Coordinates of C-alpha atoms in Angstrom, one line a residue:
X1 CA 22.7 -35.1 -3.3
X2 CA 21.7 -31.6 -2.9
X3 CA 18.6 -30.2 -1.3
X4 CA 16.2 -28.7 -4.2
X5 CA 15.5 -25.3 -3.8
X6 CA 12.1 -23.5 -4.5
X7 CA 11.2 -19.6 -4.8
X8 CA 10.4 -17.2 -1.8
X9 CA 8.4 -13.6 -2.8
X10 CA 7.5 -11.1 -0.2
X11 CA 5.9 -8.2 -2.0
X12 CA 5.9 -4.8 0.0
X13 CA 2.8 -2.9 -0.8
X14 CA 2.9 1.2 -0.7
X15 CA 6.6 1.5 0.0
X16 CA 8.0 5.2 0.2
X17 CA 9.6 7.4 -2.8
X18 CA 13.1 6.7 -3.8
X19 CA 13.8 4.8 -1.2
X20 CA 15.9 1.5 -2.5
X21 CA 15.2 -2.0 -1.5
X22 CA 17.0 -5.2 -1.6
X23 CA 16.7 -8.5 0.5
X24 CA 19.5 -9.7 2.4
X25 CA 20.9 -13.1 2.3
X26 CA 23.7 -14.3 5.0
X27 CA 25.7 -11.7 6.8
X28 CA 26.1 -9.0 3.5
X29 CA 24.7 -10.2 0.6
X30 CA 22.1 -8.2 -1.2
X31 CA 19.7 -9.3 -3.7
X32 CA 17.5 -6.4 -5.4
X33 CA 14.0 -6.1 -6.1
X34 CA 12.7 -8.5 -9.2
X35 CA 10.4 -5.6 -9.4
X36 CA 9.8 -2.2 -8.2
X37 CA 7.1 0.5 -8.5
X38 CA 5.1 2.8 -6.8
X39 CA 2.7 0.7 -5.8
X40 CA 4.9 -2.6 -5.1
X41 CA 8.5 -4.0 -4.3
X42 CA 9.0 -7.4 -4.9
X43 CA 11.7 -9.7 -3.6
X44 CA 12.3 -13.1 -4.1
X45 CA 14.5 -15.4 -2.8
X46 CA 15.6 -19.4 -2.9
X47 CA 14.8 -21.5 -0.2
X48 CA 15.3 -25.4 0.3
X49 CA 12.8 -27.2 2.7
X50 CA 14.3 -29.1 5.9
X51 CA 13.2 -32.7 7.1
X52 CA 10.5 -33.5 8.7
X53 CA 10.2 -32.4 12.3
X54 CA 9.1 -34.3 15.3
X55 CA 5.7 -32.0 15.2
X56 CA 5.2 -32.9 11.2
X57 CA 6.4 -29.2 10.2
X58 CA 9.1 -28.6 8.0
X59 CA 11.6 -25.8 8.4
X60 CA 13.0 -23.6 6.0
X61 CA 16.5 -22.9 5.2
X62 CA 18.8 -21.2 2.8
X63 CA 20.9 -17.9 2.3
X64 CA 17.8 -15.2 3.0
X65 CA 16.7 -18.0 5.9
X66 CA 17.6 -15.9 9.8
X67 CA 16.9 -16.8 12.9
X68 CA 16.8 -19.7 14.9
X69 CA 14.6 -22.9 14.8
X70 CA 11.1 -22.1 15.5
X71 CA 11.8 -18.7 14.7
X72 CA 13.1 -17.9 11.5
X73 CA 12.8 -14.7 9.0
X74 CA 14.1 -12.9 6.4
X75 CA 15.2 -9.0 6.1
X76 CA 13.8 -7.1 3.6
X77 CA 16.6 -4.2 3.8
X78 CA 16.1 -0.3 2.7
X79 CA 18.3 2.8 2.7
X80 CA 22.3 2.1 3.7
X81 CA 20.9 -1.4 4.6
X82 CA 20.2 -1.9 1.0
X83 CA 23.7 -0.4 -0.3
X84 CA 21.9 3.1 -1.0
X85 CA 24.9 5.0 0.8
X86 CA 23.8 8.5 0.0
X87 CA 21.1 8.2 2.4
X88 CA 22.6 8.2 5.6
X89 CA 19.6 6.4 6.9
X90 CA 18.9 2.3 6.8
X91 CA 16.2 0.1 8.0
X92 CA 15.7 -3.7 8.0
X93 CA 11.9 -5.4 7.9
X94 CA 12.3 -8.4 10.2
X95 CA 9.4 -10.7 8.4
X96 CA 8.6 -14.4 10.0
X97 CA 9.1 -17.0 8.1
X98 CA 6.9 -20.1 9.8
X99 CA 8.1 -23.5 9.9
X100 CA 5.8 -24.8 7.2
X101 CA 2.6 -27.1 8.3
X102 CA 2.1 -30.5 7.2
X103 CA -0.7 -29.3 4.4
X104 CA 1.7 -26.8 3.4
X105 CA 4.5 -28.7 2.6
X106 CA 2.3 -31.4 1.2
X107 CA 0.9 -28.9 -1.4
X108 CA 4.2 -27.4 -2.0
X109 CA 6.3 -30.6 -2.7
X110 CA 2.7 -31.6 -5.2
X111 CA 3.8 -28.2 -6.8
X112 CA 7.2 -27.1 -6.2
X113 CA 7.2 -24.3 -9.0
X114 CA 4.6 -22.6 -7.0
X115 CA 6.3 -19.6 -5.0
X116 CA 5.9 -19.2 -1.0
X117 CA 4.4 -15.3 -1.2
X118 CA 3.9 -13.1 1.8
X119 CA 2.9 -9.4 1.9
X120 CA 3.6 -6.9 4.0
X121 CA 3.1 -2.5 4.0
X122 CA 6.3 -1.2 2.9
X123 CA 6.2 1.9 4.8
X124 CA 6.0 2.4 8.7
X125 CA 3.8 4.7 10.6
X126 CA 6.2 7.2 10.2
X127 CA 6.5 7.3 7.1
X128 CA 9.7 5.9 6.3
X129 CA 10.6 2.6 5.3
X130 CA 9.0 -0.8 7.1
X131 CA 11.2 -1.6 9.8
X132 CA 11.4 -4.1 13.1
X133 CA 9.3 -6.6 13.0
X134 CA 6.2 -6.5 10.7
X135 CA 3.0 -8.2 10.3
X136 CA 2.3 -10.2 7.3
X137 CA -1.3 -8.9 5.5
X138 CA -3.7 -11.2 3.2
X139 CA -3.4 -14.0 5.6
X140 CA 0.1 -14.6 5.8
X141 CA 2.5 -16.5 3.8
X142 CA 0.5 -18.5 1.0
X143 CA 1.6 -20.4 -2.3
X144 CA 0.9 -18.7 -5.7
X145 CA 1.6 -19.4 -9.3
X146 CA 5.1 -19.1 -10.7
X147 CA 3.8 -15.6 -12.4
X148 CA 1.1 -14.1 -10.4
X149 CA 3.3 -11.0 -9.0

C-alpha cells in the first residue's frame, strides 16, 4: 500500500527581478514555480506524512523532504541552482520543515486537500536572492485551502 501524499507551498514574498526560481527535489531535480510575479513565487511540492513518533509528531518525507530526522527542510533554489545557466550566480533557501505536532497532523489528516503553506522574503539583505537558512514569516508553516495562493 502506498503512503498518500498531500501538497507542500512555500510562497516567497518580494523576490528580486528576473531572477528564476524552482524547488529542488532529491539530489537534481527541479520543479518550477506554480506561480511567479513580482510580488510572489510560489512553489509547491508533494509530501507523504511518516508514522507516528515516540513524542506524538509526525515527520515528513518525500522527494523535496532534506535533512535528517528532527531536522528536515526543503531548498527553494535560484540562479544556476534553478537551471538559469546564464547567470553565473546560484543560491539555495534552506527552509525548515518541522516534524508536524499532534494538532497538526490531526487537522491535516481531518483535511488532507488542505496545503501545508509557509512564507518566507524572497530576497536577502543584499539584495539578491534568499539564501542559507531563512526564517519562516506569518507564524510559520500553517494549513490553507486547496486555492488560497
Amino acid at each position: 500500500m502506498t503512503t498518500p501524499t498531500r501538497r507542500i507551498r512555500i510562497i516567497l514574498l518580494s523576490p528580486p527581478a528576473r531572477v528564476r526560481w524552482a524547488l529542488q527535489e532529491g539530489r537534481d531535480h527541479l520543479v518550477p514555480p506554480v506561480r511567479a510575479t513580482a510580488d510572489a513565487v510560489i512553489l509547491e511540492s508533494r509530501i507523504s506524512i511518516g508514522p507516528r513518533a515516540a513524542d506524538g509528531t509526525r515527520p515528513c518525507r518525500g522527494a523535496a523532504v532534506q535533512g535528517k530526522p528532527g531536522a528536515r527542510f526543503v531548498y527553494a533554489t535560484s540562479g544556476t541552482y534553478a537551471g538559469d545557466y546564464a547567470t553565473g550566480t546560484g543560491r539555495r533557501a534552506k527552509v525548515p520543515l518541522p516534524d508536524l505536532s499532534p494538532a497538526l497532523a490531526a487537522a491535516w489528516d481531518a483535511a488532507p486537500d488542505h496545503v501545508l503553506e509557509a512564507r518566507i522574503a524572497g530576497s536577502a539583505k543584499d539584495g539578491g536572492a534568499a539564501a542559507a537558512s531563512v526564517p519562516l514569516l506569518d507564524g510559520g508553516w500553517r494549513l490553507v485551502q486547496p486555492d488560497s495562493a
